[in-house]
Amino acid sequence: MQHVSFEIDAELPGRMGDAELCAPTEHELLELCGQHLALLDASRAKCTHARWKRATSLTTSWSVHCASGEAVHVVLKRYSGRKAELLAARELRPGHLALAELRLAAWRFPSDRELPGLERLFDLHRTTRLLASLRSLDPWVARWNTSSVEVLRYKPEHRAVLRLDLDLRRGDKHGEKSRGFLAARALRPDDAAGRIERRLALEDTGGPGPWPRFLGGQARTGLLFEAWIPGATCARDDFRLAGEAGALLRELHARELPASVRDSADDSRSISDLFDGDESLSSLARRIQAPPLAARSWIHGDVHPDQLSICSPAGVTHLLDLDGLDAGDPHRDLGCWIADHLSRDRSLSLEDAAGLLLAGYAHAVYQYLLRLLVSFELWVLAAGALRRLEPGAQARAGQLLERALDLVATRTRGA
């Protein structure tokens, strides 16, 4: 598994009144690996992911390199309450440990307490049997012993995205041979059932669209499968395909929304308390609220440039990552993209950031509602900088919140 490491501000929670949940240093992490995870020759480590939940927990993921050349992915979760003590009293799965005295749990990838399907995916014998039972590959059959799996993304206790490279036969083992890819997603089982239901409902309202075709899932293990979209994804800060993104969103939003699909999104995103502990940020954040919205269409739920894939050589663009697919207001998707663009370039006006996207969308929008949602999404991005322990997160959060308030104030003044 390839990891993208990044710097974190390990002391950020402490400066914001949550001292129990400061992140470990690299030295502390290596000591713990040697003493408790049987990685005696661990020599260096880089953080690949951080998620802070104020007064609750801090999860950090690490790519650990050993003197032997082995690379291991390790996750540490530090708790502010008694959760580690309760976990230590249980019989834990292999690869997991809980240290009550340090108030933390740790595990080695691919084991994950909340993602039971993740480790199972690496057992390709079981995975190919599941694909056969779901009829995901018909009329092909995958041979497990000559197939492989590659991890693309992993957010501990949240989700993992993997690519299956499958050795295929048409019918039995003597049939026509081929090679094919599938995308597999490991989710929490309590989330997976609703996501499977929504993906099936979308497929039933118009057939395939410019997004990965859903190939089935199993709620009890949290596993979902979809067609692999070949091509290159855009960089997270590359907004040049805003027009194409607008057209893709228009097609998604135009799909019929079945009455059975209800909005399950939590607009608060459980992040409002991240601003507590910094009086200035908290004061700004309290002035921003999500506007009340009606569930009027399908929405993607998390639209950013890296959710676009360009298939070569035809240059067809697809919309990826439908994990947030839900019923909602279409302005939410538009606001998410525009806020992301504004956050990356402080010199842009709202009109500059929205222009290409809305031109591609080519459908009427309510400008005031869109402005409110851009403001709210800037609030979400501000909280995200804190949650990920980004260096300079407090200053960046303040800038984003001020920009969010300025958008609403500008409209109020009649501009």
CSV table of C-alpha atoms in Angstrom, one decimal:
chain,number,residue,atom,x,y,z
A,1,MET,CA,0.0,0.0,0.0
A,2,GLN,CA,1.3,3.4,-1.0
A,3,HIS,CA,0.9,6.1,1.6
A,4,VAL,CA,0.9,9.9,1.3
A,5,SER,CA,2.5,11.2,4.4
A,6,PHE,CA,1.9,14.7,5.8
A,7,GLU,CA,2.9,16.9,8.6
A,8,ILE,CA,0.6,17.2,11.6
A,9,ASP,CA,0.5,19.7,14.5
A,10,ALA,CA,0.6,17.2,17.3
A,11,GLU,CA,0.0,19.8,20.0
A,12,LEU,CA,-3.1,21.4,18.4
A,13,PRO,CA,-5.6,19.6,20.7
A,14,GLY,CA,-3.6,20.7,23.7
A,15,ARG,CA,-3.6,24.4,22.7
A,16,MET,CA,-7.4,24.1,22.3
A,17,GLY,CA,-8.0,22.7,25.7
A,18,ASP,CA,-7.9,19.0,24.9
A,19,ALA,CA,-4.5,18.1,26.2
A,20,GLU,CA,-5.3,14.4,26.8
A,21,LEU,CA,-5.6,13.9,23.0
A,22,CYS,CA,-2.3,15.3,21.7
A,23,ALA,CA,-0.7,13.1,18.9
A,24,PRO,CA,2.3,10.9,19.7
A,25,THR,CA,5.7,11.9,18.3
A,26,GLU,CA,7.5,9.6,15.9
A,27,HIS,CA,9.8,8.5,18.7
A,28,GLU,CA,6.8,7.6,20.9
A,29,LEU,CA,5.2,5.7,18.1
A,30,LEU,CA,8.3,3.7,17.4
A,31,GLU,CA,8.7,2.8,21.1
A,32,LEU,CA,5.1,1.6,21.2
A,33,CYS,CA,5.6,-0.5,18.1
A,34,GLY,CA,8.6,-2.2,19.6
A,35,GLN,CA,7.1,-2.8,23.0
A,36,HIS,CA,3.6,-3.8,22.1
A,37,LEU,CA,3.3,-4.6,18.3
A,38,ALA,CA,6.3,-6.9,17.9
A,39,LEU,CA,8.0,-4.4,15.5
A,40,LEU,CA,11.4,-4.5,17.3
A,41,ASP,CA,13.3,-3.2,14.3
A,42,ALA,CA,10.9,-0.3,13.5
A,43,SER,CA,13.2,2.5,12.5
A,44,ARG,CA,11.1,5.4,11.1
A,45,ALA,CA,7.4,6.3,10.8
A,46,LYS,CA,5.4,8.9,8.9
A,47,CYS,CA,1.9,10.0,9.7
A,48,THR,CA,-0.6,9.3,6.9
A,49,HIS,CA,-3.9,10.3,8.5
A,50,ALA,CA,-5.3,12.1,11.6
A,51,ARG,CA,-8.8,12.6,12.9
A,52,TRP,CA,-9.5,14.5,16.1
A,53,LYS,CA,-12.9,14.3,17.8
A,54,ARG,CA,-12.8,16.8,20.6
A,55,ALA,CA,-13.1,15.4,24.1
A,56,THR,CA,-13.5,11.9,22.6
A,57,SER,CA,-10.6,10.5,20.7
A,58,LEU,CA,-7.7,11.1,18.3
A,59,THR,CA,-6.9,8.6,15.6
A,60,THR,CA,-3.6,8.7,13.8
A,61,SER,CA,-2.3,6.3,11.1
A,62,TRP,CA,1.4,5.7,10.5
A,63,SER,CA,3.5,4.1,7.8
A,64,VAL,CA,6.2,2.3,9.8
A,65,HIS,CA,9.4,1.2,8.1
A,66,CYS,CA,11.5,-1.5,9.6
A,67,ALA,CA,15.3,-2.1,9.3
A,68,SER,CA,14.4,-5.4,7.6
A,69,GLY,CA,12.8,-3.5,4.8
A,70,GLU,CA,9.3,-4.4,5.9
A,71,ALA,CA,6.7,-1.6,5.7
A,72,VAL,CA,3.7,-1.9,8.1
A,73,HIS,CA,0.7,0.3,8.5
A,74,VAL,CA,-0.2,1.0,12.2
A,75,VAL,CA,-3.1,2.8,13.7
A,76,LEU,CA,-3.2,4.4,17.1
A,77,LYS,CA,-6.4,5.7,18.7
A,78,ARG,CA,-6.2,7.6,21.9
A,79,TYR,CA,-9.3,8.1,24.1
A,80,SER,CA,-10.2,10.8,26.6
A,81,GLY,CA,-12.6,8.6,28.6
A,82,ARG,CA,-12.6,4.9,29.7
A,83,LYS,CA,-13.0,3.4,26.3
A,84,ALA,CA,-9.5,1.9,26.3
A,85,GLU,CA,-10.1,0.4,29.7
A,86,LEU,CA,-13.3,-1.2,28.5
A,87,LEU,CA,-11.5,-2.5,25.4
A,88,ALA,CA,-8.7,-4.0,27.4
A,89,ALA,CA,-11.2,-6.1,29.4
A,90,ARG,CA,-12.4,-7.7,26.2
A,91,GLU,CA,-11.0,-10.4,24.0
A,92,LEU,CA,-9.6,-8.5,21.1
A,93,ARG,CA,-9.2,-9.6,17.5
A,94,PRO,CA,-5.7,-10.7,16.4
A,95,GLY,CA,-3.6,-7.6,15.5
A,96,HIS,CA,-5.4,-5.4,18.0
A,97,LEU,CA,-4.3,-4.3,21.5
A,98,ALA,CA,-5.7,-1.9,24.1
A,99,LEU,CA,-3.5,-0.3,26.8
A,100,ALA,CA,-5.7,1.1,29.6
A,101,GLU,CA,-2.9,2.9,31.3
A,102,LEU,CA,-2.1,4.8,28.2
A,103,ARG,CA,-5.8,5.3,27.2
A,104,LEU,CA,-5.2,4.0,23.7
A,105,ALA,CA,-5.9,1.2,21.3
A,106,ALA,CA,-3.7,0.1,18.4
A,107,TRP,CA,-3.9,-2.2,15.5
A,108,ARG,CA,-2.1,-3.3,12.4
A,109,PHE,CA,-3.6,-3.0,8.9
A,110,PRO,CA,-5.6,-4.7,7.4
A,111,SER,CA,-7.4,-5.5,10.7
A,112,ASP,CA,-10.0,-2.9,11.7
A,113,ARG,CA,-12.5,-3.2,14.4
A,114,GLU,CA,-15.2,-1.2,12.6
A,115,LEU,CA,-14.5,-2.5,9.1
A,116,PRO,CA,-14.9,-6.3,9.3
A,117,GLY,CA,-14.9,-6.7,5.5
A,118,LEU,CA,-11.5,-5.1,5.0
A,119,GLU,CA,-9.4,-8.0,6.2
A,120,ARG,CA,-11.7,-10.4,4.5
A,121,LEU,CA,-11.0,-8.8,1.1
A,122,PHE,CA,-7.4,-9.9,1.3
A,123,ASP,CA,-8.7,-13.5,1.5
A,124,LEU,CA,-9.2,-13.7,-2.3
A,125,HIS,CA,-10.7,-17.2,-2.1
A,126,ARG,CA,-13.6,-15.8,0.0
A,127,THR,CA,-13.8,-12.6,-2.0
A,128,THR,CA,-14.1,-14.3,-5.4
A,129,ARG,CA,-16.8,-16.6,-3.9
A,130,LEU,CA,-18.7,-13.6,-2.7
A,131,LEU,CA,-18.5,-11.9,-6.1
A,132,ALA,CA,-19.8,-15.2,-7.6
A,133,SER,CA,-22.7,-15.3,-5.2
A,134,LEU,CA,-23.6,-11.6,-6.0
A,135,ARG,CA,-23.3,-12.4,-9.7
A,136,SER,CA,-21.1,-9.3,-10.0
A,137,LEU,CA,-18.9,-10.7,-12.8
A,138,ASP,CA,-21.4,-12.7,-14.9
A,139,PRO,CA,-20.7,-14.4,-17.2
A,140,TRP,CA,-17.1,-14.4,-16.0
A,141,VAL,CA,-15.7,-16.3,-13.0
A,142,ALA,CA,-12.6,-15.0,-11.1
A,143,ARG,CA,-9.8,-17.3,-10.2
A,144,TRP,CA,-8.6,-16.4,-6.7
A,145,ASN,CA,-5.1,-17.8,-6.7
A,146,THR,CA,-4.0,-15.7,-9.7
A,147,SER,CA,-5.8,-12.5,-8.7
A,148,SER,CA,-4.5,-9.7,-6.5
A,149,VAL,CA,-5.7,-6.7,-4.4
A,150,GLU,CA,-4.3,-3.2,-4.0
A,151,VAL,CA,-5.2,-0.7,-1.3
A,152,LEU,CA,-5.9,2.8,-2.6
A,153,ARG,CA,-7.3,4.7,0.4
A,154,TYR,CA,-7.8,3.8,4.1
A,155,LYS,CA,-9.4,5.9,6.8
A,156,PRO,CA,-9.4,3.9,10.0
A,157,GLU,CA,-12.8,2.8,11.3
A,158,HIS,CA,-14.4,4.7,8.4
A,159,ARG,CA,-13.7,3.2,5.0
A,160,ALA,CA,-11.2,1.7,2.7
A,161,VAL,CA,-11.1,1.7,-1.1
A,162,LEU,CA,-9.3,-1.1,-2.9
A,163,ARG,CA,-8.7,-2.3,-6.5
A,164,LEU,CA,-9.1,-6.0,-7.4
A,165,ASP,CA,-7.0,-7.2,-10.3
A,166,LEU,CA,-8.9,-10.4,-11.3
A,167,ASP,CA,-7.9,-13.3,-13.4
A,168,LEU,CA,-11.2,-14.1,-15.3
A,169,ARG,CA,-12.5,-17.1,-17.1
A,170,ARG,CA,-15.8,-17.3,-19.0
A,171,GLY,CA,-17.7,-20.1,-17.5
A,172,ASP,CA,-15.4,-22.8,-16.1
A,173,LYS,CA,-11.6,-22.9,-15.9
A,174,HIS,CA,-11.2,-24.0,-19.5
A,175,GLY,CA,-13.2,-21.0,-20.9
A,176,GLU,CA,-12.0,-17.8,-22.5
A,177,LYS,CA,-9.4,-15.9,-20.5
A,178,SER,CA,-9.4,-12.3,-19.6
A,179,ARG,CA,-8.1,-9.8,-17.0
A,180,GLY,CA,-10.3,-7.2,-15.3
A,181,PHE,CA,-10.4,-4.7,-12.5
A,182,LEU,CA,-13.1,-4.0,-9.9
A,183,ALA,CA,-13.3,-1.3,-7.2
A,184,ALA,CA,-14.1,-2.6,-3.7
A,185,ARG,CA,-15.2,-0.5,-0.8
A,186,ALA,CA,-15.1,-1.6,2.8
A,187,LEU,CA,-17.5,0.4,5.0
A,188,ARG,CA,-19.0,0.1,8.5
A,189,PRO,CA,-21.8,-2.4,8.3
A,190,ASP,CA,-24.2,0.0,9.9
A,191,ASP,CA,-23.6,2.4,7.0
A,192,ALA,CA,-23.4,-0.1,4.3
A,193,ALA,CA,-27.0,-1.3,4.2
A,194,GLY,CA,-28.3,2.2,3.4
A,195,ARG,CA,-25.6,2.9,0.9
A,196,ILE,CA,-26.3,-0.4,-0.9
A,197,GLU,CA,-30.0,0.5,-1.0
A,198,ARG,CA,-29.3,4.0,-2.4
A,199,ARG,CA,-26.9,2.7,-5.1
A,200,LEU,CA,-29.4,0.2,-6.2
A,201,ALA,CA,-32.2,2.8,-6.3
A,202,LEU,CA,-30.0,5.1,-8.4
A,203,GLU,CA,-29.3,2.3,-10.9
A,204,ASP,CA,-33.0,1.7,-11.2
A,205,THR,CA,-33.7,5.3,-12.2
A,206,GLY,CA,-32.3,5.5,-15.6
A,207,GLY,CA,-29.6,2.8,-15.8
A,208,PRO,CA,-25.9,3.5,-16.0
A,209,GLY,CA,-24.7,7.0,-15.7
A,210,PRO,CA,-21.3,8.8,-15.8
A,211,TRP,CA,-20.2,7.2,-12.6
A,212,PRO,CA,-19.1,3.7,-11.6
A,213,ARG,CA,-21.7,1.0,-12.2
A,214,PHE,CA,-22.8,-0.6,-8.9
A,215,LEU,CA,-22.1,-4.4,-8.9
A,216,GLY,CA,-23.6,-5.4,-5.6
A,217,GLY,CA,-22.7,-5.5,-1.9
A,218,GLN,CA,-23.1,-7.3,1.4
A,219,ALA,CA,-24.4,-5.3,4.3
A,220,ARG,CA,-23.2,-7.5,7.1
A,221,THR,CA,-19.5,-7.3,6.1
A,222,GLY,CA,-19.8,-3.7,4.8
A,223,LEU,CA,-18.5,-4.6,1.3
A,224,LEU,CA,-19.5,-2.9,-1.9
A,225,PHE,CA,-18.3,-3.5,-5.4
A,226,GLU,CA,-18.4,-1.3,-8.5
A,227,ALA,CA,-17.0,-1.2,-12.0
A,228,TRP,CA,-13.5,0.1,-12.3
A,229,ILE,CA,-13.2,3.4,-14.1
A,230,PRO,CA,-9.8,3.5,-15.9
A,231,GLY,CA,-8.1,6.8,-16.3
A,232,ALA,CA,-6.4,9.6,-14.3
A,233,THR,CA,-8.1,11.4,-11.5
A,234,CYS,CA,-7.7,15.1,-11.1
A,235,ALA,CA,-5.5,16.6,-8.4
A,236,ARG,CA,-7.4,17.9,-5.3
A,237,ASP,CA,-6.5,21.5,-6.2
A,238,ASP,CA,-7.1,21.4,-9.9
A,239,PHE,CA,-10.4,23.1,-10.8
A,240,ARG,CA,-9.9,23.3,-14.5
A,241,LEU,CA,-12.7,20.7,-15.1
A,242,ALA,CA,-15.3,22.7,-13.3
A,243,GLY,CA,-17.5,22.8,-16.4
A,244,GLU,CA,-17.4,19.1,-16.7
A,245,ALA,CA,-18.1,18.7,-13.0
A,246,GLY,CA,-21.2,20.9,-13.4
A,247,ALA,CA,-22.5,18.8,-16.3
A,248,LEU,CA,-22.0,15.6,-14.3
A,249,LEU,CA,-23.8,17.0,-11.3
A,250,ARG,CA,-26.7,18.2,-13.6
A,251,GLU,CA,-27.1,14.6,-14.8
A,252,LEU,CA,-27.0,13.2,-11.3
A,253,HIS,CA,-29.5,15.8,-9.9
A,254,ALA,CA,-31.9,15.2,-12.8
A,255,ARG,CA,-32.3,11.5,-12.0
A,256,GLU,CA,-35.7,10.6,-10.5
A,257,LEU,CA,-35.5,10.5,-6.7
A,258,PRO,CA,-37.7,7.6,-5.4
A,259,ALA,CA,-40.0,8.4,-2.5
A,260,SER,CA,-38.4,5.7,-0.5
A,261,VAL,CA,-35.0,7.5,-0.3
A,262,ARG,CA,-34.9,9.9,2.6
A,263,ASP,CA,-32.2,12.4,3.5
A,264,SER,CA,-29.8,10.8,6.0
A,265,ALA,CA,-27.2,13.5,6.0
A,266,ASP,CA,-26.2,15.2,9.2
A,267,ASP,CA,-25.7,18.9,8.4
A,268,SER,CA,-23.8,19.5,11.6
A,269,ARG,CA,-21.3,16.9,10.5
A,270,SER,CA,-20.6,16.4,14.3
A,271,ILE,CA,-17.8,19.0,14.0
A,272,SER,CA,-19.2,22.1,15.6
A,273,ASP,CA,-17.4,21.4,19.0
A,274,LEU,CA,-14.0,21.4,17.3
A,275,PHE,CA,-13.9,25.2,17.5
A,276,ASP,CA,-14.3,25.1,21.3
A,277,GLY,CA,-11.2,26.0,23.2
A,278,ASP,CA,-10.4,28.9,20.8
A,279,GLU,CA,-12.6,31.8,21.8
A,280,SER,CA,-12.0,33.7,18.5
A,281,LEU,CA,-12.9,30.7,16.3
A,282,SER,CA,-15.8,29.7,18.5
A,283,SER,CA,-17.3,33.2,18.2
A,284,LEU,CA,-17.0,33.2,14.4
A,285,ALA,CA,-18.3,29.6,14.0
A,286,ARG,CA,-21.4,30.2,16.1
A,287,ARG,CA,-22.6,32.8,13.5
A,288,ILE,CA,-22.7,30.3,10.7
A,289,GLN,CA,-25.5,27.7,10.4
A,290,ALA,CA,-26.6,25.3,7.8
A,291,PRO,CA,-29.8,26.6,6.1
A,292,PRO,CA,-32.9,24.4,6.3
A,293,LEU,CA,-33.1,22.3,3.1
A,294,ALA,CA,-35.6,20.0,1.4
A,295,ALA,CA,-34.5,16.7,-0.1
A,296,ARG,CA,-35.3,17.5,-3.7
A,297,SER,CA,-32.9,15.3,-5.7
A,298,TRP,CA,-30.0,12.9,-5.6
A,299,ILE,CA,-26.8,14.5,-4.4
A,300,HIS,CA,-23.2,13.3,-4.5
A,301,GLY,CA,-22.4,14.7,-1.0
A,302,ASP,CA,-18.7,15.4,-1.3
A,303,VAL,CA,-17.8,17.0,-4.6
A,304,HIS,CA,-14.1,17.9,-5.1
A,305,PRO,CA,-11.8,17.8,-8.1
A,306,ASP,CA,-10.2,14.5,-7.1
A,307,GLN,CA,-13.7,12.9,-7.5
A,308,LEU,CA,-13.3,13.4,-11.3
A,309,SER,CA,-11.7,10.7,-13.5
A,310,ILE,CA,-10.8,11.3,-17.2
A,311,CYS,CA,-10.8,8.2,-19.3
A,312,SER,CA,-8.2,8.2,-22.1
A,313,PRO,CA,-8.1,8.4,-25.0
A,314,ALA,CA,-11.7,9.4,-25.4
A,315,GLY,CA,-11.4,12.0,-22.6
A,316,VAL,CA,-14.8,11.1,-21.1
A,317,THR,CA,-15.2,12.4,-17.5
A,318,HIS,CA,-16.7,10.3,-14.7
A,319,LEU,CA,-17.9,11.2,-11.2
A,320,LEU,CA,-16.3,9.0,-8.6
A,321,ASP,CA,-16.8,8.1,-4.9
A,322,LEU,CA,-20.6,7.9,-4.4
A,323,ASP,CA,-20.2,6.9,-0.8
A,324,GLY,CA,-22.1,10.1,0.2
A,325,LEU,CA,-24.9,9.5,-2.3
A,326,ASP,CA,-28.1,10.7,-0.7
A,327,ALA,CA,-31.3,12.6,-1.1
A,328,GLY,CA,-30.7,16.4,-0.6
A,329,ASP,CA,-30.7,19.8,-2.1
A,330,PRO,CA,-28.7,20.1,-5.3
A,331,HIS,CA,-27.2,23.4,-4.1
A,332,ARG,CA,-25.2,21.4,-1.5
A,333,ASP,CA,-23.1,19.8,-4.2
A,334,LEU,CA,-22.5,23.1,-6.0
A,335,GLY,CA,-21.7,24.8,-2.7
A,336,CYS,CA,-19.2,22.1,-1.8
A,337,TRP,CA,-17.2,22.5,-5.0
A,338,ILE,CA,-17.2,26.4,-4.9
A,339,ALA,CA,-16.2,26.5,-1.3
A,340,ASP,CA,-13.3,24.2,-2.0
A,341,HIS,CA,-12.1,26.5,-4.8
A,342,LEU,CA,-12.4,29.6,-2.7
A,343,SER,CA,-10.5,28.0,0.1
A,344,ARG,CA,-7.5,27.3,-2.2
A,345,ASP,CA,-7.3,30.8,-3.7
A,346,ARG,CA,-8.1,33.7,-1.5
A,347,SER,CA,-8.0,36.2,-4.4
A,348,LEU,CA,-11.1,34.6,-6.1
A,349,SER,CA,-14.5,36.1,-5.9
A,350,LEU,CA,-17.5,33.9,-5.5
A,351,GLU,CA,-18.5,34.6,-9.1
A,352,ASP,CA,-15.0,33.6,-10.3
A,353,ALA,CA,-15.1,30.3,-8.3
A,354,ALA,CA,-18.6,29.5,-9.5
A,355,GLY,CA,-18.5,30.6,-13.1
A,356,LEU,CA,-17.3,27.5,-15.0
A,357,LEU,CA,-19.2,25.1,-12.7
A,358,LEU,CA,-22.5,26.9,-13.1
A,359,ALA,CA,-21.9,27.2,-16.9
A,360,GLY,CA,-21.5,23.5,-17.1
A,361,TYR,CA,-24.4,22.9,-14.8
A,362,ALA,CA,-26.6,24.9,-17.2
A,363,HIS,CA,-29.6,24.9,-14.8
A,364,ALA,CA,-31.2,27.6,-12.8
A,365,VAL,CA,-29.9,28.0,-9.2
A,366,TYR,CA,-31.1,30.1,-6.3
A,367,GLN,CA,-28.2,32.5,-5.8
A,368,TYR,CA,-28.9,33.4,-2.2
A,369,LEU,CA,-29.3,29.8,-1.2
A,370,LEU,CA,-26.1,28.9,-3.0
A,371,ARG,CA,-24.3,31.7,-1.2
A,372,LEU,CA,-25.5,30.4,2.2
A,373,LEU,CA,-24.3,26.9,1.3
A,374,VAL,CA,-20.9,28.0,0.2
A,375,SER,CA,-20.6,29.8,3.5
A,376,PHE,CA,-21.6,26.7,5.4
A,377,GLU,CA,-19.1,24.5,3.4
A,378,LEU,CA,-16.3,27.0,4.2
A,379,TRP,CA,-17.3,26.3,7.9
A,380,VAL,CA,-17.0,22.6,7.2
A,381,LEU,CA,-13.5,23.1,5.7
A,382,ALA,CA,-12.4,25.2,8.6
A,383,ALA,CA,-13.4,22.4,11.0
A,384,GLY,CA,-11.7,19.9,8.7
A,385,ALA,CA,-8.3,21.7,9.0
A,386,LEU,CA,-8.6,21.4,12.8
A,387,ARG,CA,-9.8,17.8,12.7
A,388,ARG,CA,-6.8,16.7,10.6
A,389,LEU,CA,-4.3,18.6,12.8
A,390,GLU,CA,-3.0,20.6,9.9
A,391,PRO,CA,0.0,22.9,10.7
A,392,GLY,CA,-1.4,26.4,11.0
A,393,ALA,CA,-4.9,25.0,11.3
A,394,GLN,CA,-6.1,27.7,13.7
A,395,ALA,CA,-5.1,30.6,11.4
A,396,ARG,CA,-6.5,28.8,8.4
A,397,ALA,CA,-9.8,28.1,10.1
A,398,GLY,CA,-10.1,31.7,11.1
A,399,GLN,CA,-9.5,32.9,7.5
A,400,LEU,CA,-12.1,30.4,6.2
A,401,LEU,CA,-14.7,31.4,8.8
A,402,GLU,CA,-14.2,35.1,8.1
A,403,ARG,CA,-14.6,34.5,4.4
A,404,ALA,CA,-17.8,32.5,5.1
A,405,LEU,CA,-19.3,35.4,7.1
A,406,ASP,CA,-18.2,37.9,4.5
A,407,LEU,CA,-20.2,36.0,1.9
A,408,VAL,CA,-23.4,36.3,3.9
A,409,ALA,CA,-22.7,39.9,4.9
A,410,THR,CA,-22.1,40.9,1.3
A,411,ARG,CA,-25.5,39.5,0.3
A,412,THR,CA,-27.2,41.2,3.2
A,413,ARG,CA,-25.7,44.5,2.1
A,414,GLY,CA,-27.3,43.9,-1.3
A,415,ALA,CA,-24.2,43.3,-3.3
